Tab-separated table of C-alpha atoms in Angstrom:
chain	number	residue	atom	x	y	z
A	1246	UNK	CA	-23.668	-85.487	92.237
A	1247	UNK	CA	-23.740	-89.287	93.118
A	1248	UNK	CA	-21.141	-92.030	93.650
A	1249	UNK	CA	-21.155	-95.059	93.763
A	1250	UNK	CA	-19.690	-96.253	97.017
A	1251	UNK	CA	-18.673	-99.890	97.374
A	1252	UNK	CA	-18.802	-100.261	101.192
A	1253	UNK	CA	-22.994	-99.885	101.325
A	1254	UNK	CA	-22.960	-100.855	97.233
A	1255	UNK	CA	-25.855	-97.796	97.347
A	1256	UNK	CA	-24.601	-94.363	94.952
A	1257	UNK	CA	-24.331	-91.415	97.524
A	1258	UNK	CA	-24.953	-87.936	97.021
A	1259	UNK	CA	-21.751	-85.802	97.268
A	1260	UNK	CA	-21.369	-82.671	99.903
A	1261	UNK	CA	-22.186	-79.329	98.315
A	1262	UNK	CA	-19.477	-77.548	100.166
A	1263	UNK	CA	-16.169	-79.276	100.362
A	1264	UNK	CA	-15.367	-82.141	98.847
A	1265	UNK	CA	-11.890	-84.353	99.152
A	1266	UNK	CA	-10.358	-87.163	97.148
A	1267	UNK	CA	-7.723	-89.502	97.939
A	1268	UNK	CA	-6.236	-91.475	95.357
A	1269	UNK	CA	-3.700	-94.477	95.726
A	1270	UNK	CA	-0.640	-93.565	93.675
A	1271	UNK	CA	1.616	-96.059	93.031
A	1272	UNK	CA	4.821	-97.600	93.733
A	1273	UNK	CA	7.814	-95.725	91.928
A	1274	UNK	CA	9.696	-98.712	91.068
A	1275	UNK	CA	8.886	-99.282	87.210
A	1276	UNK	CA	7.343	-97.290	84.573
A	1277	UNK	CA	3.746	-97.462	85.386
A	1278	UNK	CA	1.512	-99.687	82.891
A	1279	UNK	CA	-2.123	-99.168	81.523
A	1280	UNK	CA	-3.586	-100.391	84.711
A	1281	UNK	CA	-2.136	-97.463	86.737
A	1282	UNK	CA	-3.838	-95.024	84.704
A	1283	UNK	CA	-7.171	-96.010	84.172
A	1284	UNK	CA	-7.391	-94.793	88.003
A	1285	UNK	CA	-5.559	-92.076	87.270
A	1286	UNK	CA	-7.694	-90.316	84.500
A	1287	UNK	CA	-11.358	-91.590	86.266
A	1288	UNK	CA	-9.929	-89.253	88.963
A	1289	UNK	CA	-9.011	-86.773	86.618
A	1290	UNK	CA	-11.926	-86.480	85.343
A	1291	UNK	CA	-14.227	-86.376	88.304
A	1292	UNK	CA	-11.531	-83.680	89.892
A	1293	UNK	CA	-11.856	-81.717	86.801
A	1294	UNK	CA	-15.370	-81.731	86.677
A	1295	UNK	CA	-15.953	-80.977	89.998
A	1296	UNK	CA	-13.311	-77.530	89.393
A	1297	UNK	CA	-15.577	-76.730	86.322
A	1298	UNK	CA	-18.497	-76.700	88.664
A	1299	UNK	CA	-17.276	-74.409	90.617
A	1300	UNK	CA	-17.052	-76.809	93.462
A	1301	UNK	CA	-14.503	-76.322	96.561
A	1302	UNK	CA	-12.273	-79.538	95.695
A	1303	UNK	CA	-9.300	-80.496	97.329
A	1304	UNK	CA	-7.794	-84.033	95.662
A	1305	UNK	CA	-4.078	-86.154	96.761
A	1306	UNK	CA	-2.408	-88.576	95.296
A	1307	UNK	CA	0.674	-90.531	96.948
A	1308	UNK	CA	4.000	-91.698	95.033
A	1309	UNK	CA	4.765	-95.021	97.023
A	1310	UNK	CA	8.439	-94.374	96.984
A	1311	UNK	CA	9.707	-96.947	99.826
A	1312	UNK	CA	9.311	-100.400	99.029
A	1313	UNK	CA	10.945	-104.156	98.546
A	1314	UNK	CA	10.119	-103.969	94.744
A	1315	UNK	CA	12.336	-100.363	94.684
A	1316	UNK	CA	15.136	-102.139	96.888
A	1317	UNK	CA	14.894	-105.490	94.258
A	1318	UNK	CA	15.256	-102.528	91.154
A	1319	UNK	CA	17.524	-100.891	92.594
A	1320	UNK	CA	19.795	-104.368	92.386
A	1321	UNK	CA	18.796	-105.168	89.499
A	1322	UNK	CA	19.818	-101.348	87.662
A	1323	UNK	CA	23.164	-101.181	89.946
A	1324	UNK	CA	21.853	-98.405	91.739
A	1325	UNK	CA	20.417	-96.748	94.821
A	1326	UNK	CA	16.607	-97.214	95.754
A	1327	UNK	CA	16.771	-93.055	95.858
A	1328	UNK	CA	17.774	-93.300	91.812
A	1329	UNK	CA	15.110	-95.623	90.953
A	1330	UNK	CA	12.369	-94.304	92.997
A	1331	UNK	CA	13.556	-90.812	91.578
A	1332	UNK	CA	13.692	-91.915	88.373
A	1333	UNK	CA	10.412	-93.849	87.800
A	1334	UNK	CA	8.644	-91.240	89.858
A	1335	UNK	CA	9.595	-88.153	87.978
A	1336	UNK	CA	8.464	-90.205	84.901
A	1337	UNK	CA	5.071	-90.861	86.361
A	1338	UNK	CA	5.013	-87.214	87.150
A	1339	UNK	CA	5.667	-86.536	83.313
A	1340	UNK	CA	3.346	-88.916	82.265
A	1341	UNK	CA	0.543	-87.143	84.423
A	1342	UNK	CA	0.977	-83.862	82.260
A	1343	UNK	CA	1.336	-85.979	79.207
A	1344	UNK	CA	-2.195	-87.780	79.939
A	1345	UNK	CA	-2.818	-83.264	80.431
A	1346	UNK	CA	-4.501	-84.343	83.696
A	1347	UNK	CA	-4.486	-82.170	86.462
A	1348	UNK	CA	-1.970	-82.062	88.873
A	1349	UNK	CA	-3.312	-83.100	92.632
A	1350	UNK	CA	-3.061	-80.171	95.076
A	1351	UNK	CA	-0.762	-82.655	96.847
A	1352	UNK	CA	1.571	-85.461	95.556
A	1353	UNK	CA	3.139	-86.606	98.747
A	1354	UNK	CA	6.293	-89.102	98.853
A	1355	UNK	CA	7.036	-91.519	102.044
A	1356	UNK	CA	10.206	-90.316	102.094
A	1357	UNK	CA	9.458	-87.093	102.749
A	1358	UNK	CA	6.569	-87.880	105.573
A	1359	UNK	CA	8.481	-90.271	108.003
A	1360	UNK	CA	7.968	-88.369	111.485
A	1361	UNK	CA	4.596	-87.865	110.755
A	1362	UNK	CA	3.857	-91.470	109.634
A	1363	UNK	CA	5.922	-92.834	113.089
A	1364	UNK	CA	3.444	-90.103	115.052
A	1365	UNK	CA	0.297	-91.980	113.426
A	1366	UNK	CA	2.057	-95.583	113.920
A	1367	UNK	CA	2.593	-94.256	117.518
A	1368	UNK	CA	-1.086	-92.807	118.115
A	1369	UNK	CA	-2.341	-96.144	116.842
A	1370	UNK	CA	0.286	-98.458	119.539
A	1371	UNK	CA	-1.137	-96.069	122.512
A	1372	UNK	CA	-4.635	-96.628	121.422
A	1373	UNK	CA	-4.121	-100.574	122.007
A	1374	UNK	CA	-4.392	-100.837	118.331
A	1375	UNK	CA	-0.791	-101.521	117.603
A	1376	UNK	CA	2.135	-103.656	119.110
A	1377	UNK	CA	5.498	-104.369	118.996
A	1378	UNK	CA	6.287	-107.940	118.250
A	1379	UNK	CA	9.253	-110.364	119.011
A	1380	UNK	CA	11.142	-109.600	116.348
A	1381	UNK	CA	10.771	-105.728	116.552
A	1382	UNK	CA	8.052	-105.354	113.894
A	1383	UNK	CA	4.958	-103.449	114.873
A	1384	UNK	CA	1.766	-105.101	113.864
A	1385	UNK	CA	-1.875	-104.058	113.594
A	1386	UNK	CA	-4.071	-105.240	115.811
A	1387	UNK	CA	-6.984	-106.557	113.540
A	1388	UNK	CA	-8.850	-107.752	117.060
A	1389	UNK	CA	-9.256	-104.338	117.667
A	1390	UNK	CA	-11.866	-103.848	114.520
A	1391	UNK	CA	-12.996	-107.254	114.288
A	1392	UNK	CA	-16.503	-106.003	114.057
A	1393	UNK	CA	-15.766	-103.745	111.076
A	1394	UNK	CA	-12.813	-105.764	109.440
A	1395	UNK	CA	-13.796	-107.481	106.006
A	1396	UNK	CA	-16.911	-104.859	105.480
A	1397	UNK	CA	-15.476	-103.097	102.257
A	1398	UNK	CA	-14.324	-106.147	100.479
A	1399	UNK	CA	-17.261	-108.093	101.682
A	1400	UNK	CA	-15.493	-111.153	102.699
A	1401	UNK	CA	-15.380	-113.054	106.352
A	1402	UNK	CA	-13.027	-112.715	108.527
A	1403	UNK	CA	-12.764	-116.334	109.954
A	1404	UNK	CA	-12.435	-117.528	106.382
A	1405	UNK	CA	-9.486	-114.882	106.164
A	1406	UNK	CA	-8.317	-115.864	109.526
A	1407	UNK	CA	-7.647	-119.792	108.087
A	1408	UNK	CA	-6.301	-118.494	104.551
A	1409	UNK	CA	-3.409	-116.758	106.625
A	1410	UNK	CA	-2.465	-119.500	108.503
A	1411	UNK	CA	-2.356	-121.431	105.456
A	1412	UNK	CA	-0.851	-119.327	103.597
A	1413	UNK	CA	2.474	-117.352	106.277
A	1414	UNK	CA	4.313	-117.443	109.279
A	1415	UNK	CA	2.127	-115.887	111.497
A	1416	UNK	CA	4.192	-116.956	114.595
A	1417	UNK	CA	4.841	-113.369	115.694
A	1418	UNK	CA	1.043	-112.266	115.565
A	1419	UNK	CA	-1.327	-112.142	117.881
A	1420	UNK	CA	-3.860	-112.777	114.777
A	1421	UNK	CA	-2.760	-114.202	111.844
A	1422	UNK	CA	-4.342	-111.192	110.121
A	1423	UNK	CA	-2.531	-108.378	111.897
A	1424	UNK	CA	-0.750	-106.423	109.031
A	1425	UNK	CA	3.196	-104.581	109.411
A	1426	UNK	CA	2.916	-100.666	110.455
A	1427	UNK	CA	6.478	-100.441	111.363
A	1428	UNK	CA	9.133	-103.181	109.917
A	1429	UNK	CA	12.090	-103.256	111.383
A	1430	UNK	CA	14.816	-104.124	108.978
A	1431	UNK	CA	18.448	-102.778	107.728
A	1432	UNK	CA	17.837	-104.121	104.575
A	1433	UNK	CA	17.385	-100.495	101.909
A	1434	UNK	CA	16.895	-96.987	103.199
A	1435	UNK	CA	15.626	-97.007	106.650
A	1436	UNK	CA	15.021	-95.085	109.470
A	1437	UNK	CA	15.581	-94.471	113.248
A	1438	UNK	CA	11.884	-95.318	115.669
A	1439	UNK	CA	10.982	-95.644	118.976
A	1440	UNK	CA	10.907	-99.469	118.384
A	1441	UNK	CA	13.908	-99.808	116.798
A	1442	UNK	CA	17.375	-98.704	115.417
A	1443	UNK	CA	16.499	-99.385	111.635
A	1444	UNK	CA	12.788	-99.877	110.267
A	1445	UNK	CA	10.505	-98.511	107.231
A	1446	UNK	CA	6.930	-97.842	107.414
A	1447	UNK	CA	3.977	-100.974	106.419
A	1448	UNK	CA	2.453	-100.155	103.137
A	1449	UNK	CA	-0.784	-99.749	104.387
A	1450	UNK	CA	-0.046	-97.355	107.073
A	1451	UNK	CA	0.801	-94.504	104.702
A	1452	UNK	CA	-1.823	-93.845	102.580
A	1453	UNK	CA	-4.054	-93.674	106.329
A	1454	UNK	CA	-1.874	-91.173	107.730
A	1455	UNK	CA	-1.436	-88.965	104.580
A	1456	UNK	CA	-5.651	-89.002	104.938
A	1457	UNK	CA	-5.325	-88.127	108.477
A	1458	UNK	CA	-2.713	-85.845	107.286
A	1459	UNK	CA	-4.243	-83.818	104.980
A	1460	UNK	CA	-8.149	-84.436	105.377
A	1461	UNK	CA	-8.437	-84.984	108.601
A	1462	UNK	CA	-11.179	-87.616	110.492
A	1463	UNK	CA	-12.935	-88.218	107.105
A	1464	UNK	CA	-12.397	-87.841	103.523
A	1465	UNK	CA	-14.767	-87.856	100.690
A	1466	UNK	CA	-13.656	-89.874	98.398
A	1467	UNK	CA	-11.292	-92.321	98.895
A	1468	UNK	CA	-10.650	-94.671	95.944
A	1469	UNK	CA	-7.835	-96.197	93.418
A	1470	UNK	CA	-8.016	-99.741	91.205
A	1471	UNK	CA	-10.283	-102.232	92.311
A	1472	UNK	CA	-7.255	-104.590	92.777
A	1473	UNK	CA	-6.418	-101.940	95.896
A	1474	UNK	CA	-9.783	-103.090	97.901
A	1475	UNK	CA	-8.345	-105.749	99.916
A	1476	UNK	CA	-5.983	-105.868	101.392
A	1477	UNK	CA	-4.705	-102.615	100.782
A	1478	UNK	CA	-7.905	-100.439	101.173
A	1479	UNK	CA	-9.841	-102.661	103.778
A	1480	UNK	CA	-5.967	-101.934	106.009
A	1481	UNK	CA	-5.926	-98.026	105.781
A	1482	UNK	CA	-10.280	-98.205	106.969
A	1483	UNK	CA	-8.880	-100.593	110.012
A	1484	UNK	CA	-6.598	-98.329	110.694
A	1485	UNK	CA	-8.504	-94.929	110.412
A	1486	UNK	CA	-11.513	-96.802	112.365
A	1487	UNK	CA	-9.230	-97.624	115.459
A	1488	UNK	CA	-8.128	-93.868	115.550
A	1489	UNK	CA	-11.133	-92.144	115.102
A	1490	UNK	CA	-14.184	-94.786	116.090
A	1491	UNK	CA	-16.068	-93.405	112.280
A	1492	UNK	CA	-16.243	-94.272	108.607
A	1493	UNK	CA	-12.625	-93.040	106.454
A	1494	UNK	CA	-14.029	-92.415	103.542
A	1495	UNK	CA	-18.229	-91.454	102.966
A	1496	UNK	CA	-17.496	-92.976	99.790
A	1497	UNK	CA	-15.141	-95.785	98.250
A	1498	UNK	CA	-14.847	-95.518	95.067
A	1499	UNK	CA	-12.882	-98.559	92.702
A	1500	UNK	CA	-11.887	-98.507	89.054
A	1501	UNK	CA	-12.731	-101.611	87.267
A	1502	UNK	CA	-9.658	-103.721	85.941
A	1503	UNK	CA	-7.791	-103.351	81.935
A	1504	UNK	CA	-8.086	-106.802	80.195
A	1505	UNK	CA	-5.791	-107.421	77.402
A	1506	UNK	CA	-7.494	-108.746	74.551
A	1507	UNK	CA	-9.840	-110.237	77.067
A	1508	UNK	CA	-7.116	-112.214	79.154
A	1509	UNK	CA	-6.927	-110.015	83.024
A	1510	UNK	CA	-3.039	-108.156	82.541
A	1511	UNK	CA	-0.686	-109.838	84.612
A	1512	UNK	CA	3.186	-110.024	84.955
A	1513	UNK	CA	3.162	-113.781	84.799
A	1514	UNK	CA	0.912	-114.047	81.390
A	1515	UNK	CA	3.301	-111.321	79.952
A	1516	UNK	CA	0.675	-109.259	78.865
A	1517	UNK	CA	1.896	-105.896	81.008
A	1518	UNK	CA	1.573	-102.792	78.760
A	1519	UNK	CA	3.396	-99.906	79.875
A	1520	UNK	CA	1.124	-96.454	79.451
A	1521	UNK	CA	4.673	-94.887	77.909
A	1522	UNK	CA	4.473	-97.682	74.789
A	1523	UNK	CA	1.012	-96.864	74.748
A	1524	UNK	CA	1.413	-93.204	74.087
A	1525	UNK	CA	4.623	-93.810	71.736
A	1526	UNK	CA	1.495	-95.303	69.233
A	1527	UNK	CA	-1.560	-93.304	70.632
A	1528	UNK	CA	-2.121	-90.051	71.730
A	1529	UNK	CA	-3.392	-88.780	74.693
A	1530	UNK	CA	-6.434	-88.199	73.391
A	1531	UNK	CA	-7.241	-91.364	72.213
A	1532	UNK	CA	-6.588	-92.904	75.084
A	1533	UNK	CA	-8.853	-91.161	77.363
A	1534	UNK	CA	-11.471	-91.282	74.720
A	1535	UNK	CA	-10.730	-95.177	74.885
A	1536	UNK	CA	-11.683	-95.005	78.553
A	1537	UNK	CA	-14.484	-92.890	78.358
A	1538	UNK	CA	-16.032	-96.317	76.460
A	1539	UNK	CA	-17.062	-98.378	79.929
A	1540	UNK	CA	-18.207	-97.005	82.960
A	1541	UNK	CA	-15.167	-96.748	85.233
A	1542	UNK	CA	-16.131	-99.286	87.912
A	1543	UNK	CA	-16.853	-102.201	85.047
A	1544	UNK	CA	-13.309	-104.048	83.353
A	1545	UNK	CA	-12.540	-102.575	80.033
A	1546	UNK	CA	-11.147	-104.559	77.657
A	1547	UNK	CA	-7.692	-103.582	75.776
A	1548	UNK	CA	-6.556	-104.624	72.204
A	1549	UNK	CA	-4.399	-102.713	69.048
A	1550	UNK	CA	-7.811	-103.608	67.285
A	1551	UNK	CA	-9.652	-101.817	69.660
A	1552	UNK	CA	-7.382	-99.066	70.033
A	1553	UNK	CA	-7.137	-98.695	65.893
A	1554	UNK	CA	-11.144	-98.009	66.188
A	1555	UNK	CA	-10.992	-95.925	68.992
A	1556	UNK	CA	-8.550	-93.802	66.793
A	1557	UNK	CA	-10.605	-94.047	63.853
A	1558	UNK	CA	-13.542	-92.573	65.666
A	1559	UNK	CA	-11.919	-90.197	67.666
A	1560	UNK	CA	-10.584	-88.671	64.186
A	1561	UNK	CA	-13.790	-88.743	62.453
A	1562	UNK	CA	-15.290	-86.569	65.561
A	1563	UNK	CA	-12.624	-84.235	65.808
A	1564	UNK	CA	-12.797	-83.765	61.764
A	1565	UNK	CA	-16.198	-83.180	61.785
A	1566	UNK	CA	-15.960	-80.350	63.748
A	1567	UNK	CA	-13.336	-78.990	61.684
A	1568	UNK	CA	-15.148	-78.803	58.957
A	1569	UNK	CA	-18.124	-76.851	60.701
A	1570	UNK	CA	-15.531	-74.247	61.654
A	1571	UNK	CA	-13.845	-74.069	57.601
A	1572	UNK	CA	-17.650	-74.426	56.618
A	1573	UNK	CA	-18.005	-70.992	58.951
A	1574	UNK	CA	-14.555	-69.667	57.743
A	1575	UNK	CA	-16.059	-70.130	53.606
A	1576	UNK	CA	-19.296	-68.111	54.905
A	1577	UNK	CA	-16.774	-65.372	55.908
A	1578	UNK	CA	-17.613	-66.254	60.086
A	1579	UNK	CA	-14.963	-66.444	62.578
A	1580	UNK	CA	-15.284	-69.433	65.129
A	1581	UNK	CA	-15.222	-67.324	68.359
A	1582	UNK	CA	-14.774	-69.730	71.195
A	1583	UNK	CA	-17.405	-68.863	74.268
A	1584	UNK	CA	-14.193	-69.508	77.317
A	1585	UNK	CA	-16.985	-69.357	79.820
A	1586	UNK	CA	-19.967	-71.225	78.511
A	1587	UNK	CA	-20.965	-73.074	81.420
A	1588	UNK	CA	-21.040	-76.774	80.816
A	1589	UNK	CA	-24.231	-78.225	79.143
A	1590	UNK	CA	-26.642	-79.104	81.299
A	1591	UNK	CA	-27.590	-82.527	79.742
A	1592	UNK	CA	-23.927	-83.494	80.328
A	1593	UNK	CA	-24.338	-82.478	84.209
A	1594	UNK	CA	-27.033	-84.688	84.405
A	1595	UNK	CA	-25.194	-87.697	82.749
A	1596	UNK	CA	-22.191	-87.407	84.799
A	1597	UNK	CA	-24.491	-86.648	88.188
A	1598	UNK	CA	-24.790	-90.152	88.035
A	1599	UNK	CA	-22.282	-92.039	88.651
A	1600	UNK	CA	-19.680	-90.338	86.214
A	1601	UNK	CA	-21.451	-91.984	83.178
A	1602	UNK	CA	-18.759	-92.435	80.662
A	1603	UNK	CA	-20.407	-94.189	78.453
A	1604	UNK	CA	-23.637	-91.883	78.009
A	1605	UNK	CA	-21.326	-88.549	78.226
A	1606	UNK	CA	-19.714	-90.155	74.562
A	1607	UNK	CA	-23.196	-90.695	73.700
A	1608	UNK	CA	-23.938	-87.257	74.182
A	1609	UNK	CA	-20.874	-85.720	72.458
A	1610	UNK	CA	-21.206	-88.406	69.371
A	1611	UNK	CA	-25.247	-86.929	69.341
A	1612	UNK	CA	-23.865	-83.097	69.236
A	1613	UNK	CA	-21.769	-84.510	66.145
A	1614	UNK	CA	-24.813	-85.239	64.282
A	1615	UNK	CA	-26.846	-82.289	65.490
A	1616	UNK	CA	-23.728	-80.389	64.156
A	1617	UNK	CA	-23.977	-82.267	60.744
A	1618	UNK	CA	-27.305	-81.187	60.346
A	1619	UNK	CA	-27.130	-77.427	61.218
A	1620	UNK	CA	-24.620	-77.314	58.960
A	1621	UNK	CA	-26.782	-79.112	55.871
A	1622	UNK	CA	-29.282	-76.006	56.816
A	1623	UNK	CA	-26.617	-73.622	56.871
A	1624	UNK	CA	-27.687	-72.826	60.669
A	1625	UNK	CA	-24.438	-70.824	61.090
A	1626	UNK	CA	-25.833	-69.199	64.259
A	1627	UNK	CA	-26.347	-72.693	65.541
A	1628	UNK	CA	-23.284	-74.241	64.614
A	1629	UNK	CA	-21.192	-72.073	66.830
A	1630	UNK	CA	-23.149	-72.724	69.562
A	1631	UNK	CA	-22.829	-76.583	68.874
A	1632	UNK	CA	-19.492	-76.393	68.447
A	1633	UNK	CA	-19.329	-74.884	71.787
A	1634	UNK	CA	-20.993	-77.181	73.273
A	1635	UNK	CA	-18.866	-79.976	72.049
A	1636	UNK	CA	-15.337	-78.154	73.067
A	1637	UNK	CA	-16.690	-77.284	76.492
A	1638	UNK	CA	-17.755	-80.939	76.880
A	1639	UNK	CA	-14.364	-81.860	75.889
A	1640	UNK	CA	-12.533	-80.108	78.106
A	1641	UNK	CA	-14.422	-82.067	81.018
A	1642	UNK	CA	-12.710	-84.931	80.543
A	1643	UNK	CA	-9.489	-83.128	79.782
A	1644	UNK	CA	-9.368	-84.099	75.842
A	1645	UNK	CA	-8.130	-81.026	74.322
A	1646	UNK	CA	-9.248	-79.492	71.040
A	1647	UNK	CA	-7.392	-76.853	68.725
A	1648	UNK	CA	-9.993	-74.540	67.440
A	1649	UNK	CA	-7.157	-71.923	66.216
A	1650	UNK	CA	-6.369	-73.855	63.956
A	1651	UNK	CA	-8.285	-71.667	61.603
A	1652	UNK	CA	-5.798	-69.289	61.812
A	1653	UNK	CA	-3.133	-71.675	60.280
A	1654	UNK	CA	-5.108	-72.373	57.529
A	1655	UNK	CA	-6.386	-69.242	56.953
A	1656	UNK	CA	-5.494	-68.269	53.387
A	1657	UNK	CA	-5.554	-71.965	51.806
A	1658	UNK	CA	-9.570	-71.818	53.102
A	1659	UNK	CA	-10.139	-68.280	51.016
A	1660	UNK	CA	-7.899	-69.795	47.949
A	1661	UNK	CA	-10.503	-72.557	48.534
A	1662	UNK	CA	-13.675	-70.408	48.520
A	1663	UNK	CA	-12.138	-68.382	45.577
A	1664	UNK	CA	-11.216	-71.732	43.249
A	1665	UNK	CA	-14.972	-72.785	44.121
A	1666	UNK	CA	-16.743	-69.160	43.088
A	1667	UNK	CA	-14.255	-69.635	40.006
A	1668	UNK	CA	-15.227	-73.123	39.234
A	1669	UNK	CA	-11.789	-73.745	38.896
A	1670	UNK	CA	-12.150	-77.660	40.579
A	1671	UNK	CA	-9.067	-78.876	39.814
A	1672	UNK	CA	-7.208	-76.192	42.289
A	1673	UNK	CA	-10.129	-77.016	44.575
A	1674	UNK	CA	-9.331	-80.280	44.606
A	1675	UNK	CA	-5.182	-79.310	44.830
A	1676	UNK	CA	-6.429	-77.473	48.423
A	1677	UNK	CA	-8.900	-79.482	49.464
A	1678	UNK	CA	-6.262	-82.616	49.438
A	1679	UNK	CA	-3.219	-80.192	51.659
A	1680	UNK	CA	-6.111	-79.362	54.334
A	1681	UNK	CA	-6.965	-83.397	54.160
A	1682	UNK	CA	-2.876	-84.326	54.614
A	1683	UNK	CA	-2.647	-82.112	57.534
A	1684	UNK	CA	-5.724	-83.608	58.938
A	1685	UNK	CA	-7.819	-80.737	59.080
A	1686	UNK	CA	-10.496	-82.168	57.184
């Protein structure tokens, strides 16, 4: 399988043995908006796939759950920045099963990982990579991977070197590009360091040492929103460099960004949609089918409009394939569902590349009409197998499909093949119109 990585902008071919994602969760302090899980379900997918390959997959996902924006909510709500991290996070957490994505093999919180993260903030200090400052922060020193610095997000690092000074107080830095691994402060929960009495961890530092944590010298994958490249992502590869002298990730992989009716989503615009009053109107379903449109790294664009067709379509697919299986039930066939049909190898090939969205719903769309036409011939044999096909494919991008449903409807499908040998049409018609209600048909 390839990837795209956007370091060396060339796709790379994925390990055959074990293979590792990191994904950049994010920061517990609101519920999480449509932006957040675009990420979220590209990795899904690709984690999902890889499982239904039979590949040796191992994939984390952080809950940011220390942070300036939890200790401003936590003012703003009259409570502790342990309720509102809690809070938001266990809804994030609900949201993943609502999405029915996968659940990472590990979800780790900052909270939770504070010795280890002063260890790595400590291993980077010895290594001449870190220092303490005036003021008791402990920076980054970017000096010390000023040769590398700048490479992922393709941008140069004198030009960032005058946009800093421009832009902060860079009075305690030795370069006015050296980031916060340690802060010292008393403002919010904090913690006890060998630098000082009360501190919390950078924001970049913890997403390199739960990498270092859990994967070691070098992950596989290492991606999140595009938004995440710099500074965030271009800070953990600085960091990870200085440690271990190699490459963090063998491939960086970014999700492309949600538009709102064609305007890029953004607090101060007031376009922010929140993925919960998403789901309130759409289901889950629909909404990764909506994603599955655009290949992941390109922006997608977001409107009811669009969303209204994406529904529409969705329903007509899923109803097609109903009606193959009552066309089977009226031949006197049960649907039997083939649990460990391998996925089709045309789809393999599509998502080998690049995890091609947008040819994968190409593919499933073309099994629609393949199905439509077995079924004009009466190909019964054939439309099992197509039917299959089209759950299996389903199920690799975790959209889920009810194919007992037959079972439910059962005895209105014989009334329905009785009234028809009867030629009794108006009772036909009386059936027909429940199994239309309930959206079978």
């Amino acid at each position: 399988m390839k990837i795209y990585d956007s370091l060396t902008q060339t796709t790379k071919n994925l390990p055959e043995n074990k293979i590792t994602i990191y994904n950049c969760g994010p920061t517990v302090y609101n519920y999480v908006h449509i932006g957040n899980i675009r990420p979220l379900i590209t990795f899904d997918v690709l984690y999902n796939y890889l499982k239904l390959s039979k590949k040796s997959v191992q994939y984390a996902h952080n809950l940011t759950d220390v942070d300036d924006k939890i200790i401003k909510r936590a003012k703003e709500e009259k409570t502790t920045e342990l309720a509102v991290s809690e809070k938001y996070g266990q809804a994030y957490l609900e949201l993943i099963k609502e999405l029915n994505a996968n659940l990472m093999d590990f979800i780790p919180k900052v909270t939770e990982n504070i010795e280890g993260i002063i260890g790595y903030v400590q291993q980077l200090v010895q290594a001449d990579a870190g220092y303490e400052a005036q003021n008791g922060d402990v920076y980054f020193s970017i000096d010390k991977v000023k040769n590398i610095y700048g490479q992922l997000s393709k941008q140069n690092v004198d030009n960032l070197i005058q946009d800093a000074r421009k832009e902060i107080d860079v009075s305690e830095k030795k370069n006015p590009l050296d980031f916060v691994l340690w802060k010292k402060t008393t403002e919010g929960v904090n913690w006890q360091s060998p630098w000082n009495e009360h501190g919390r961890p950078g924001w970049h530092t913890e997403c390199a040492y739960f990498i270092s944590k859990y994967f070691g010298e070098q992950v596989t994958i290492h991606g999140g929103g595009i938004d995440l490249k710099f500074p965030h992502h271009e800070n953990e590869r600085a960091q990870h460099y200085a440690l271990y002298h190699k490459e963090m990730a063998q491939v960086w992989m970014h999700v492309g960004h949600v538009n709102v009716n064609n305007v890029k989503m953004s607090k101060s615009l007031g376009n922010f949609i929140l993925a919960k009053d998403i789901l309130a109107k759409y289901s889950p379903n629909v909404v990764r089918w909506f994603f599955l449109q655009t290949k992941y790294e390109n922006p997608i664009n977001y409107s009811e409009t669009i969303m209204d067709e994406t529904k529409k379509n969705f329903n007509k697919l899923v109803k097609d394939v109903n009606l193959a299986i009552v066309n089977l039930a009226l031949q006197n066939q049960e649907f039997i569902y083939q649990a460990d049909m391998l996925i089709p190898a045309e789809l393999v090939t599509i998502l080998d590349e690049d995890l091609d969205f947008p040819n994968s719903v190409a593919y499933i769309i073309q099994l629609i009409k393949t199905l439509s036409g077995l079924n004009k011939e009466r190909n019964y044999g054939e439309v099992e197998k197509t039917i299959n096909k089209i759950i299996v494919a389903l199920k690799v991008f975790n959209i889920t499909y009810n194919y007992e449903f037959i079972k439910q409807y059962a005895e209105d499908i014989k009334l329905w093949k009785e009234h028809l040998a009867n030629k009794d049409y108006q009772k036909v018609d009386e059936v027909r119109a429940k199994l239309i209600k309930e959206e079978i048909i």
